Short mmCIF file of C-alpha atoms and ligand atoms in Angstrom, two decimals:
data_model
loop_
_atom_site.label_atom_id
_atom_site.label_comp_id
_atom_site.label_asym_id
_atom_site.label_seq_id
_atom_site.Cartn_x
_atom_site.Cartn_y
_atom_site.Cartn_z
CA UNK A 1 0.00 0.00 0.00
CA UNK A 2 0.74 3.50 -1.05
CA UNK A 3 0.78 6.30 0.96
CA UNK A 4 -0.57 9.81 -0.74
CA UNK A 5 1.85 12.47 -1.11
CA UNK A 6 -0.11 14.57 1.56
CA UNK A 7 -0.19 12.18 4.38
CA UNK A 8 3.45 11.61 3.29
CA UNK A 9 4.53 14.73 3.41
CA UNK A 10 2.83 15.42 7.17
CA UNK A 11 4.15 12.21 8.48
CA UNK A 12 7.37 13.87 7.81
CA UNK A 13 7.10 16.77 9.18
CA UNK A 14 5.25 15.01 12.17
CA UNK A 15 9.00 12.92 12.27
CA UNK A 16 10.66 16.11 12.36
CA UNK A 17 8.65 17.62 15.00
CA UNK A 18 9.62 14.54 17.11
CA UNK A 19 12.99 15.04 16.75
CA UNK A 20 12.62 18.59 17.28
CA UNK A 21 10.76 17.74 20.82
CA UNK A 22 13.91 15.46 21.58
CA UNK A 23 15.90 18.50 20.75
CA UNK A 24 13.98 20.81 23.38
CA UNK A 25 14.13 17.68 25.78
CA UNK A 26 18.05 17.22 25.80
CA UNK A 27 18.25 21.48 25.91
CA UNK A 28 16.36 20.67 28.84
CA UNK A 29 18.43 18.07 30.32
CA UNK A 30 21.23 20.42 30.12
CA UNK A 31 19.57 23.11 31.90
CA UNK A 32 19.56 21.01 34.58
CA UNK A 33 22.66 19.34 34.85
CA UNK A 34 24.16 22.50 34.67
CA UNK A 35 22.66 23.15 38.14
CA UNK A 36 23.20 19.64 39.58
CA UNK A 37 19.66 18.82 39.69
CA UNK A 38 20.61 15.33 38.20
CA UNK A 39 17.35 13.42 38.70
CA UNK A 40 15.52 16.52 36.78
CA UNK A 41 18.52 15.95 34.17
CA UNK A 42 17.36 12.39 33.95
CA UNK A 43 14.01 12.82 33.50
CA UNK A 44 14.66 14.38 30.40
CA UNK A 45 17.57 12.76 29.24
CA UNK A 46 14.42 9.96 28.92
CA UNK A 47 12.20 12.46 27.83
CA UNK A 48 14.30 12.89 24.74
CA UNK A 49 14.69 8.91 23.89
CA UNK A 50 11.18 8.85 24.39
CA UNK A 51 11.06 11.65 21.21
CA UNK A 52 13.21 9.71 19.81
CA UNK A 53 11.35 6.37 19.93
CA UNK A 54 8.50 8.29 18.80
CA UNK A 55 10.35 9.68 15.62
CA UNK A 56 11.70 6.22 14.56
CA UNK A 57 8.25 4.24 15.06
CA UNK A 58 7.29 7.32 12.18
CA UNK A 59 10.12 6.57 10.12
CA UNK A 60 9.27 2.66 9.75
CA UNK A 61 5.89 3.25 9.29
CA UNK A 62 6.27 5.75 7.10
CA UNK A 63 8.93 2.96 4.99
CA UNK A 64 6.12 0.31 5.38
CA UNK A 65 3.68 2.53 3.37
CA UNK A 66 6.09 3.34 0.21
CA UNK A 67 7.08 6.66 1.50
CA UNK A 68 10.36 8.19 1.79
CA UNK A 69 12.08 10.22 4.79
CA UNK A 70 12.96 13.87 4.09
CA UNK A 71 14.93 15.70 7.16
CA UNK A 72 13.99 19.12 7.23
CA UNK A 73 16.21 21.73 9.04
CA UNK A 74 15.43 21.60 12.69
CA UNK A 75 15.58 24.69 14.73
CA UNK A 76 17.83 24.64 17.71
CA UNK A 77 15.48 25.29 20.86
CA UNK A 78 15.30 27.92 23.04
CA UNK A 79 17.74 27.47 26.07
CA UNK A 80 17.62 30.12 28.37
CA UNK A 81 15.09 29.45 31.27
CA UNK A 82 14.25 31.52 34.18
CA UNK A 83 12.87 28.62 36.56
CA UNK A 84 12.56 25.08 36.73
CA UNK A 85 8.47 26.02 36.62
CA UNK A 86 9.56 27.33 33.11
CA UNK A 87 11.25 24.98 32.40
CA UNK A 88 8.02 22.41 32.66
CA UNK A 89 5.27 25.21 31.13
CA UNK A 90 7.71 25.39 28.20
CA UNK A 91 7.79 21.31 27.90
CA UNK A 92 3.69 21.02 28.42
CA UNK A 93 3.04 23.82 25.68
CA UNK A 94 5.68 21.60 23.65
CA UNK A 95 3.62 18.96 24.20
CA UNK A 96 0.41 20.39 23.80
CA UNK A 97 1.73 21.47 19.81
CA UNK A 98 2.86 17.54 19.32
CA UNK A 99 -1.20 17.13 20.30
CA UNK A 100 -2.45 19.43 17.79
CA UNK A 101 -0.22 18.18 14.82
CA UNK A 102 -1.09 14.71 15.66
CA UNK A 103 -4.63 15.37 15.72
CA UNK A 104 -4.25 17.40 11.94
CA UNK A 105 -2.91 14.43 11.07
CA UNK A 106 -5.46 12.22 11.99
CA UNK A 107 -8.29 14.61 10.52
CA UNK A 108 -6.61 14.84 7.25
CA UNK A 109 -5.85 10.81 7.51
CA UNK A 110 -9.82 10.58 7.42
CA UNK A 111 -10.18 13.25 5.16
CA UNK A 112 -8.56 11.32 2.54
CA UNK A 113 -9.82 7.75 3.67
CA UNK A 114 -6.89 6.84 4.70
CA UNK A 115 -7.60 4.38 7.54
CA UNK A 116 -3.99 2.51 7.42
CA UNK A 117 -2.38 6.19 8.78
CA UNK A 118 -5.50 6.48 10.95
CA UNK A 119 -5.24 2.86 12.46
CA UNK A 120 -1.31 3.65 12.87
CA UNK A 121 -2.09 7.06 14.77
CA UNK A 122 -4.30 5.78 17.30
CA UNK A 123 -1.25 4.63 19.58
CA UNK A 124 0.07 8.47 19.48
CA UNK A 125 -3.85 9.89 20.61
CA UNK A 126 -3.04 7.75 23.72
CA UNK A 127 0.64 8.37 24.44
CA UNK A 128 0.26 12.51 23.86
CA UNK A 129 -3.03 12.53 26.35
CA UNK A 130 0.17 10.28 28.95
CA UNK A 131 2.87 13.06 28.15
CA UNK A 132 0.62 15.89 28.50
CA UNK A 133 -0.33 14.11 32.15
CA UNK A 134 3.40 13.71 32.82
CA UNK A 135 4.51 17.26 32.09
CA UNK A 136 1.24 18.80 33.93
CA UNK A 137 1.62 16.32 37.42
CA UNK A 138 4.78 17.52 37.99
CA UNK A 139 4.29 21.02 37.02
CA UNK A 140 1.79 20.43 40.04
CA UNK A 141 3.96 18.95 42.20
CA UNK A 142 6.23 22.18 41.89
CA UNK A 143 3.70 24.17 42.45
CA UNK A 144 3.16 22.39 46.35
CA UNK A 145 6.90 22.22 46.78
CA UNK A 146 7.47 25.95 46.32
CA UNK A 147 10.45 27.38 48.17
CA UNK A 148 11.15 24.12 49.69
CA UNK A 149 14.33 23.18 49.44
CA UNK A 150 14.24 19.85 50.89
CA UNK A 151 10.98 19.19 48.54
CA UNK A 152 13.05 20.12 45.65
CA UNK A 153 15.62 17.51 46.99
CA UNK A 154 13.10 14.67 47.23
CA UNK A 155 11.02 15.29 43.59
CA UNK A 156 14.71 15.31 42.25
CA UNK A 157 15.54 11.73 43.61
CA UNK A 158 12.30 10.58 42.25
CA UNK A 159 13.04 11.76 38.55
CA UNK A 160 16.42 10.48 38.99
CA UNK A 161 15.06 7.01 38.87
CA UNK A 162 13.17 7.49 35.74
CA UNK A 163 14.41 4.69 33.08
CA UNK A 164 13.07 4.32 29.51
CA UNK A 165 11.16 1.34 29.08
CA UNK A 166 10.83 1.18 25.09
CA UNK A 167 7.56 0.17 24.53
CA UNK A 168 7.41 -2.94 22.33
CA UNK A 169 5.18 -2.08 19.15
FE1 LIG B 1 6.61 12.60 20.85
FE1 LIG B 2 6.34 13.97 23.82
#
C-alpha cells in the first residue's frame, strides 16, 4: 500500500517535529545538569529517547507505506530558562503542539480515507493525552513544593530514577 503524497509529506514533518521535541528535551536536560539537579537531568535525558522512539516508530511506518524520509532543518530550541516552573510550562506547551499536529494528522488521515495512517495514529492519541499528564503532574507537584528546598531535593531523587522502558510495538 501506497501512501498519498499529503499524508506523506505530514508524516514527515510530524518525524521532524519529534525530533525537534527530543531537541527541546536534551536542551532541557542540560539546563539542569548544569545546576546539579541530576534526577531533573534524567528525567529528560528519557524524555528525549522517548522523542526519539516516537520519531523512529514514524520513520518505519512511514517505509512500510512506500514513503520516503525527508529531514527538514530543525531549529535549535530555546535554552535560556528563568525557573525550573519554566522549564516544565515550556515542555507542556511543547507537548500540547505535538497534540495538535497529531490530531491534523489524523483529521486529514480521514479526510482522505486513509484508515492505514488512521489505524497507525491511534497509539500516538493515547501516548500525547500520557505526556501531556506527565509534564502537567509535575508542574503540580512544583507548584506544592514551592520554596522548599528539601521538597526540591526529594522530587529530584524521584526523577532520577526514571528509566526508559521502550515500549514494544
Ligand atoms: Fe513525541
Ligand atoms: Fe512527547
Amino acid at each position: 500500500m501506497k501512501v498519498s503524497p499529503q499524508i506523506e509529506q505530514l508524516l514527515n514533518a510530524q518525524i521532524n517535529t519529534e525530533l525537534y521535541s527530543a531537541n527541546v528535551y536534551l536542551t532541557m536536560a542540560a539546563w539542569f545538569y548544569n545546576r546539579d539537579l541530576d534526577g531533573f537531568g534524567n528525567f529528560f535525558l528519557v524524555q528525549m529517547q522517548e522523542e526519539q522512539f516516537h520519531a523512529m516508530k514514524y520513520f518505519r511506518y512511514l517505509h512500510d507505506v512506500e514513503g520516503t524520509f525527508r529531514l527538514e532543518t530543525i531549529p535549535t530550541p530555546e535554552q535560556q530558562h528563568a525557573s525550573i516552573v519554566e522549564v516544565f510550562q515550556k515542555a507542556l506547551k511543547n507537548e500540547e503542539e505535538v497534540t495538535r499536529s497529531t490530531h491534523h494528522l489524523i483529521d486529514m488521515s480521514l479526510q482522505v480515507k486513509d484508515f492505514a495512517t488512521y489505524q497507525f495514529l491511534e497509539w500516538f492519541v493515547r501516548e500525547q493525552v500520557e505526556e501531556e499528564a506527565t509534564m502537567r503532574n509535575i508542574l503540580a507537584k512544583l507548584e506544592l513544593i514551592g520554596d522548599d528546598k528539601s521538597g526540591l531535593f526529594l522530587l529530584d531523587r524521584e526523577l532520577g530514577q526514571r528509566s526508559f522502558e521502550g515500549e514494544a510495538d
